[in-house]
Short mmCIF file of C-alpha atoms in Angstrom, two decimals:
data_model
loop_
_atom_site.label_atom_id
_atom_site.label_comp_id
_atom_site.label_asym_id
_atom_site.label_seq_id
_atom_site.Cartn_x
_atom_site.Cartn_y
_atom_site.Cartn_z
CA UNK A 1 152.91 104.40 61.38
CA UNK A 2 152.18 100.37 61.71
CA UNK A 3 149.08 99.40 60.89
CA UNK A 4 149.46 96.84 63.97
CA UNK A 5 149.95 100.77 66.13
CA UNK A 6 146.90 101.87 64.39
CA UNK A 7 144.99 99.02 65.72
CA UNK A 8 146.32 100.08 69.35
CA UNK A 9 144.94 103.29 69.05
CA UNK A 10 141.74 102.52 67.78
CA UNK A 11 141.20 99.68 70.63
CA UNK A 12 142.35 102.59 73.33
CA UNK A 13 140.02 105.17 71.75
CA UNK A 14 137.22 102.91 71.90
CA UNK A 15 137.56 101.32 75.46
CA UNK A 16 138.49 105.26 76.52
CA UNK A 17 141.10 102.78 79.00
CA UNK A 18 144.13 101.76 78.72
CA UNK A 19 143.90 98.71 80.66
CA UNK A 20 140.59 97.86 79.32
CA UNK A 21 142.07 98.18 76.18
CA UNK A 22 145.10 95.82 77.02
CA UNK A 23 143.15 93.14 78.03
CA UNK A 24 141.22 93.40 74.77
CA UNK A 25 144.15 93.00 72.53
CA UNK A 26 146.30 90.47 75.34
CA UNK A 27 148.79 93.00 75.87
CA UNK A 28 150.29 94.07 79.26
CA UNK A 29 149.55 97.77 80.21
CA UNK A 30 153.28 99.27 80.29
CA UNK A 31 153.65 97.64 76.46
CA UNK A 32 150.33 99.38 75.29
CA UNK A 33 151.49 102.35 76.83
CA UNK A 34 154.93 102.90 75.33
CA UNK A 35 153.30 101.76 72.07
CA UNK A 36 151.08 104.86 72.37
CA UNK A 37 153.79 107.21 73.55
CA UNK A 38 155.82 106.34 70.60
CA UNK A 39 153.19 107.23 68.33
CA UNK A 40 152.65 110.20 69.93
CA UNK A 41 156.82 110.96 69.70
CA UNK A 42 156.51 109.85 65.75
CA UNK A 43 153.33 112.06 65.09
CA UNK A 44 154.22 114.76 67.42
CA UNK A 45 151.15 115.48 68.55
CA UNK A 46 149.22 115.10 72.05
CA UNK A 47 146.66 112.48 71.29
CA UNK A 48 144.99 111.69 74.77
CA UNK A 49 144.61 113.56 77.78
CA UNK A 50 145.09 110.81 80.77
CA UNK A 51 142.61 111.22 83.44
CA UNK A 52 142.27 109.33 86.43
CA UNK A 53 140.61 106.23 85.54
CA UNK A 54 139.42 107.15 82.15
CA UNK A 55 141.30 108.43 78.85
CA UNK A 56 140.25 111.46 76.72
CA UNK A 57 140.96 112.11 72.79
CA UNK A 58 142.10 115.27 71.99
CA UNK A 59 141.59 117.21 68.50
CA UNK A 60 144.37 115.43 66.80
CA UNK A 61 143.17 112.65 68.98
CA UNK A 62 139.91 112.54 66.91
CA UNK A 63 141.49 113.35 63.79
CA UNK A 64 143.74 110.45 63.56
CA UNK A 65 140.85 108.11 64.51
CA UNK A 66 139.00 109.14 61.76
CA UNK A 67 141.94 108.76 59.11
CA UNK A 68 142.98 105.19 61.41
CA UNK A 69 139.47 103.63 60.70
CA UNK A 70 139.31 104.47 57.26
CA UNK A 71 143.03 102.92 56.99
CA UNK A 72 142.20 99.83 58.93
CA UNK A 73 138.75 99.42 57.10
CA UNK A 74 140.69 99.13 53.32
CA UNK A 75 143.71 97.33 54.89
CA UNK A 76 141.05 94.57 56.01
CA UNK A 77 138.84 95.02 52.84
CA UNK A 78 142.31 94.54 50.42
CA UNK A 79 143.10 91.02 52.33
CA UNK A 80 139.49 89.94 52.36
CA UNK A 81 139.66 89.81 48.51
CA UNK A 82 143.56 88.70 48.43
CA UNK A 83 141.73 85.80 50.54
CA UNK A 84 139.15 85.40 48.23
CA UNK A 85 141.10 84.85 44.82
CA UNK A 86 140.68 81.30 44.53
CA UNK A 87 138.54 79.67 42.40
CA UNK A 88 135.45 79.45 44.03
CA UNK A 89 134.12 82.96 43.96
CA UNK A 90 134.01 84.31 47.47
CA UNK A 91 134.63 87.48 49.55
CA UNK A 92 132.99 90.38 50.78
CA UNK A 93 130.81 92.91 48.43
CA UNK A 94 130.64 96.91 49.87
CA UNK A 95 127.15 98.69 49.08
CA UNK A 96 126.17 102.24 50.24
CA UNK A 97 122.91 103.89 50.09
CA UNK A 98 120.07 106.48 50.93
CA UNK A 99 117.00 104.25 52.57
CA UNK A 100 115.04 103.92 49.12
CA UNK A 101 112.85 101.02 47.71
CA UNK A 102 115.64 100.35 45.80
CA UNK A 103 117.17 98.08 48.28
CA UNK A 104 114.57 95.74 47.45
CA UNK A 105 115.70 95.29 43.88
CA UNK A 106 119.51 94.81 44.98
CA UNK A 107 118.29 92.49 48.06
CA UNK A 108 116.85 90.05 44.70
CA UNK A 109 120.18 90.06 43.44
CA UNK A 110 121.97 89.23 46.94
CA UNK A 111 119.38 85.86 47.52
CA UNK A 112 120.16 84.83 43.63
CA UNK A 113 124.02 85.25 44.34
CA UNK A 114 123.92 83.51 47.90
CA UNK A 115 122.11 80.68 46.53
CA UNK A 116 125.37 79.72 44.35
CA UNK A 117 127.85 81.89 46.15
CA UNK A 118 127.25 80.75 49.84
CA UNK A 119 131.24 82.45 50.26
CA UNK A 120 129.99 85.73 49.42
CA UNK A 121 129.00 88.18 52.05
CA UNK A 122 127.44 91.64 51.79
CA UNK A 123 127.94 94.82 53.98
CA UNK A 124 125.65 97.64 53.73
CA UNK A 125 126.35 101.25 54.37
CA UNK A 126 124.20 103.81 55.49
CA UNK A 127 124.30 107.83 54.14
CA UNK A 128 123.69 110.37 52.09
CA UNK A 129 124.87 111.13 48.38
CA UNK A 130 127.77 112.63 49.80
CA UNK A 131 129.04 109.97 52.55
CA UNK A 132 128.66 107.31 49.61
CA UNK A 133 130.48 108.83 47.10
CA UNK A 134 133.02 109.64 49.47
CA UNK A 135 133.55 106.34 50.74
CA UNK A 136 133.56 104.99 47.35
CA UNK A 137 136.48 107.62 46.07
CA UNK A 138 138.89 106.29 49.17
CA UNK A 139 137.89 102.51 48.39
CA UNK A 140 135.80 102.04 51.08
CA UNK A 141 132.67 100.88 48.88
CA UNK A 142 132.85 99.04 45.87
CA UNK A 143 129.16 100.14 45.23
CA UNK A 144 126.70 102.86 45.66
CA UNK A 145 122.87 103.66 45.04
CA UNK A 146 122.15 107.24 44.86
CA UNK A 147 118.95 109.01 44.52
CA UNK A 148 118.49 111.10 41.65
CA UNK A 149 119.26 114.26 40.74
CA UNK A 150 122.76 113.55 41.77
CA UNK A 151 126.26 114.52 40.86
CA UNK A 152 127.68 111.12 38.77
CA UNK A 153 129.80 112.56 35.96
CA UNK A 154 133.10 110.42 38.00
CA UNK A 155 131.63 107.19 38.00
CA UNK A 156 130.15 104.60 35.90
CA UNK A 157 126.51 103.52 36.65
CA UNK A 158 123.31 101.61 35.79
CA UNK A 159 119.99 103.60 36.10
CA UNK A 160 117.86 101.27 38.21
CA UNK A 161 114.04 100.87 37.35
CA UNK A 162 112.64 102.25 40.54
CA UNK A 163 111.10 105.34 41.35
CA UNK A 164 111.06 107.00 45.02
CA UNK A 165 107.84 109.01 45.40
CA UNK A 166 108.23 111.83 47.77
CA UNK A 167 105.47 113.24 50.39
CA UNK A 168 104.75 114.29 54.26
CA UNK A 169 104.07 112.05 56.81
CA UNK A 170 102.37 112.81 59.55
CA UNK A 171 100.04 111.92 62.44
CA UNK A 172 96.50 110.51 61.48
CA UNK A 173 95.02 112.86 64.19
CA UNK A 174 96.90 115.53 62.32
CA UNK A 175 94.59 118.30 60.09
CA UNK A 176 96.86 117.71 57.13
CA UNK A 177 95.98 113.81 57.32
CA UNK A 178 92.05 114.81 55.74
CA UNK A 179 93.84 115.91 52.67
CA UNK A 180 94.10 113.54 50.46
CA UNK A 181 97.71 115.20 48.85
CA UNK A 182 99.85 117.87 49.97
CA UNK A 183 100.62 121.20 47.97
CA UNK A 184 103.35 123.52 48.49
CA UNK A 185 100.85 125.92 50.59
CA UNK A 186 100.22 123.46 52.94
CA UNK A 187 103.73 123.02 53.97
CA UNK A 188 103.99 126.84 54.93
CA UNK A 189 103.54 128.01 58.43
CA UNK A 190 103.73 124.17 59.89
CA UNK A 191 106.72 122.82 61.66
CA UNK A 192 108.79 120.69 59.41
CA UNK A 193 111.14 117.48 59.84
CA UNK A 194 113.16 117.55 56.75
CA UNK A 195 115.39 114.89 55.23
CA UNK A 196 118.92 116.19 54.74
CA UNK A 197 119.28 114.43 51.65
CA UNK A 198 116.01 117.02 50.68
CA UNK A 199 117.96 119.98 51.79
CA UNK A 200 121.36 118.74 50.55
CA UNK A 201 119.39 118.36 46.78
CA UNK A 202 118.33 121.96 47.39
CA UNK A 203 121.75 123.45 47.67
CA UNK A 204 122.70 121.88 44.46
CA UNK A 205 119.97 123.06 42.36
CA UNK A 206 117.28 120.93 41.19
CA UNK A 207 113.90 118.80 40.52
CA UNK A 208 113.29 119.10 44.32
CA UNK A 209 114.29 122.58 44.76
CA UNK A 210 112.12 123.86 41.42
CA UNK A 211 109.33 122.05 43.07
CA UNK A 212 109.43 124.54 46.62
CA UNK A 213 110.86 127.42 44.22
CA UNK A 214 111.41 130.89 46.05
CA UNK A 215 109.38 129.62 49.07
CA UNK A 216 111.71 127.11 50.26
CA UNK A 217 113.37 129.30 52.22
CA UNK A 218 109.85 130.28 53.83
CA UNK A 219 109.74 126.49 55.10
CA UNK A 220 109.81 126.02 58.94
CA UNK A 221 112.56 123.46 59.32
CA UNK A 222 112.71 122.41 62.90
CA UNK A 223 114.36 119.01 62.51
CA UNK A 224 116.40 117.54 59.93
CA UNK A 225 117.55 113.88 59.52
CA UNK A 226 119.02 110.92 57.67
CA UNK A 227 117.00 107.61 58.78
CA UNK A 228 113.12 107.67 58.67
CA UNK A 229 113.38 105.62 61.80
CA UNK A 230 113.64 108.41 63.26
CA UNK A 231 112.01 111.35 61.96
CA UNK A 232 109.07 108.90 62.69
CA UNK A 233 109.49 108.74 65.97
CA UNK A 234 109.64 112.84 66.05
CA UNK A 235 106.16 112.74 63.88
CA UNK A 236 104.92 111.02 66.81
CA UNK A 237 105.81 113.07 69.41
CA UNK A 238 103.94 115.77 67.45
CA UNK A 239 106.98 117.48 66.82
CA UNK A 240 106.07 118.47 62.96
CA UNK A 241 105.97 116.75 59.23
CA UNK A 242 108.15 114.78 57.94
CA UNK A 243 109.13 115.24 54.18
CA UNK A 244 110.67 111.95 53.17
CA UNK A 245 110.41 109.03 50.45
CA UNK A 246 106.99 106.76 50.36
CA UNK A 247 107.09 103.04 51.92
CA UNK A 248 110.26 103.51 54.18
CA UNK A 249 108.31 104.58 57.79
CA UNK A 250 105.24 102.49 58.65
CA UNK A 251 101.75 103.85 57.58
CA UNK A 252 100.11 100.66 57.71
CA UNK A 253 96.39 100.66 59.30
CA UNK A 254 98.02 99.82 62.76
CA UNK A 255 100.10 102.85 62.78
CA UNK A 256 99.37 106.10 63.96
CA UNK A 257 100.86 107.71 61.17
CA UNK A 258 100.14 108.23 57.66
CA UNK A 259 101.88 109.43 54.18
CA UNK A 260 100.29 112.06 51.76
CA UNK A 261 102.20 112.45 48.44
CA UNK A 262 103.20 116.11 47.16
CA UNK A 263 101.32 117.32 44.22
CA UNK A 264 102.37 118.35 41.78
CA UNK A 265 103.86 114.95 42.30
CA UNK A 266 107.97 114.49 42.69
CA UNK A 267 109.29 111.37 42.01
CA UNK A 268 113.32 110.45 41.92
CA UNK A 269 114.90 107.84 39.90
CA UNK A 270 118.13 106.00 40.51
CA UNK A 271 121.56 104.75 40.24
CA UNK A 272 124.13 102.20 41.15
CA UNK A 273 127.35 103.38 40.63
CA UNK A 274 131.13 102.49 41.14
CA UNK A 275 134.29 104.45 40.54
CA UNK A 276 135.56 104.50 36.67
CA UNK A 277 137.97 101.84 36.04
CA UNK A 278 137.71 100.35 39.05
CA UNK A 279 139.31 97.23 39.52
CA UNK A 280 136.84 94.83 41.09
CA UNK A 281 137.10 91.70 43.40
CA UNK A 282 136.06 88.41 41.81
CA UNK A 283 132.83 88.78 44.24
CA UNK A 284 132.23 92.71 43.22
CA UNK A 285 132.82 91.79 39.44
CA UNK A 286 130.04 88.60 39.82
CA UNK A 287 127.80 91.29 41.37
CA UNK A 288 128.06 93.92 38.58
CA UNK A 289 127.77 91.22 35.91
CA UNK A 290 124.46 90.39 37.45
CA UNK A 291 123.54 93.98 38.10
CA UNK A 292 124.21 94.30 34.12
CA UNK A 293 122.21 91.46 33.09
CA UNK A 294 118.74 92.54 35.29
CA UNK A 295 118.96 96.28 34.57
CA UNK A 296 120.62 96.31 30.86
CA UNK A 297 117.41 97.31 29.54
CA UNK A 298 116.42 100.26 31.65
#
């Protein structure tokens, strides 16, 4: 397979037309074509099903787009920092994360570096514990900032100095809202909106699950989710509570929502980590020098 072909593919798979497609990458039609059936002929597998005016992936279809945009996204992130090994420090700096507070503390970090590295440039990636650390084992991310307890025996790290306090948030009209904090009983019986990074903790055993105990599995989980964003808007369509981190939805007086910490209280701490000898970018090794220097202490 050609990483050009690959390309092809992923331009067809996103247009869902061939011609479309064509005219995106300033091909003719019949050379697009042929340059899908022979990938087709080399993989031996079906990968589209032609319909009239539109194109359909099949199975191995999707599979191969998966594997062709991780392929594509570390062929394009290797020459990005071949590009960048010059003198003046430049290039591009991968970060993945849960939405945390932390972000703040790395955002500090980003306006120091752009301020003398204007040729730097930053890309953010959303997910859970397991999307980062999965992205960062194929390449894809050079760093990532997971919320305690986590799994980080593979990679080297920095424990960060923030805390994420957990709670329920939840409509102001709500009964729950006259409490002034939330115990385990109140979270029984009610309709829940649960953050998957919450329920993934759970299956692995810790803090978060001691703190529910035997009754988690009492818990009405209706909804789960991986951006506040949205479990927000479901808390305002009176759909349930949302369990989530403190400061990420808006609670402010304007708002028709509100947060209530758990008590006993549950906080998480954090980490930035990268894969063990990883060999770094001259923009990715600026940024973990400076990552050493604010955090060495904590």
């Amino acid at each position: 397979m050609e990483i050009r072909v690959l390309r092809y593919f992923l331009a067809v798979a996103r247009e869902g037309n061939i011609t479309a497609a064509a005219n995106t990458l300033h091909l003719t039609q019949p050379t697009l074509s042929r340059q899908l059936r022979d990938l087709e002929e080399e993989l031996g597998q079906k990968l589209f099903i032609r319909k009239s005016h539109r194109i359909v992936l099949t199975p191995e279809g999707v599979f191969l787009r998966k594997r062709a945009e991780e392929i594509i996204s570390m062929v394009d992130k290797t020459e990005a920092e071949f590009l960048s090994m010059e003198n003046t420090v430049s290039g591009d700096i991968y970060i993945g994360g849960g939405e945390t507070q932390a972000i703040r503390q790395i955002a500090e970090i980003i306006k120091e570096l752009r301020e003398s590295c204007p040729g730097v440039h930053y890309h953010l990636y959303s997910g859970n514990a397991e999307d980062v650390t999965e992205r960062i084992d194929k390449g894809l991310l050079d760093f990532g900032i997971l919320i305690q307890p986590a799994d980080i025996s593979k990679y080297d790290f920095i424990n960060l100095p923030a805390k994420d306090r957990w709670g329920v948030i939840m409509r102001k009209d709500s009964l729950l809202a006259e409490k002034e904090f939330i115990e385990k009983r109140d979270l029984l019986g009610v309709p829940l909106i649960c953050s998957r990074q919450a329920i993934s903790q759970h299956q692995t055993g810790n803090e978060f699950a001691d703190w529910f105990g035997e009754d988690f599995n009492k818990l009405n989980i209706v909804t789960t989710f991986n951006l506040v964003y949205n479990a927000a808007i479901m808390v305002e369509a009176g759909i349930g509570y949302a369990i989530t981190i403190d400061k990420l939805a808006d609670t402010s007086e304007n708002s028709s929502l509100c947060f209530r910490r758990l008590e006993p209280g549950l906080e998480s701490g954090l980490n930035i980590i990268w894969k063990k000898y990883q060999v770094f970018s001259s923009a990715a090794e600026l940024f973990l020098n400076r990552l050493r220097e604010r955090f060495s202490d904590v």
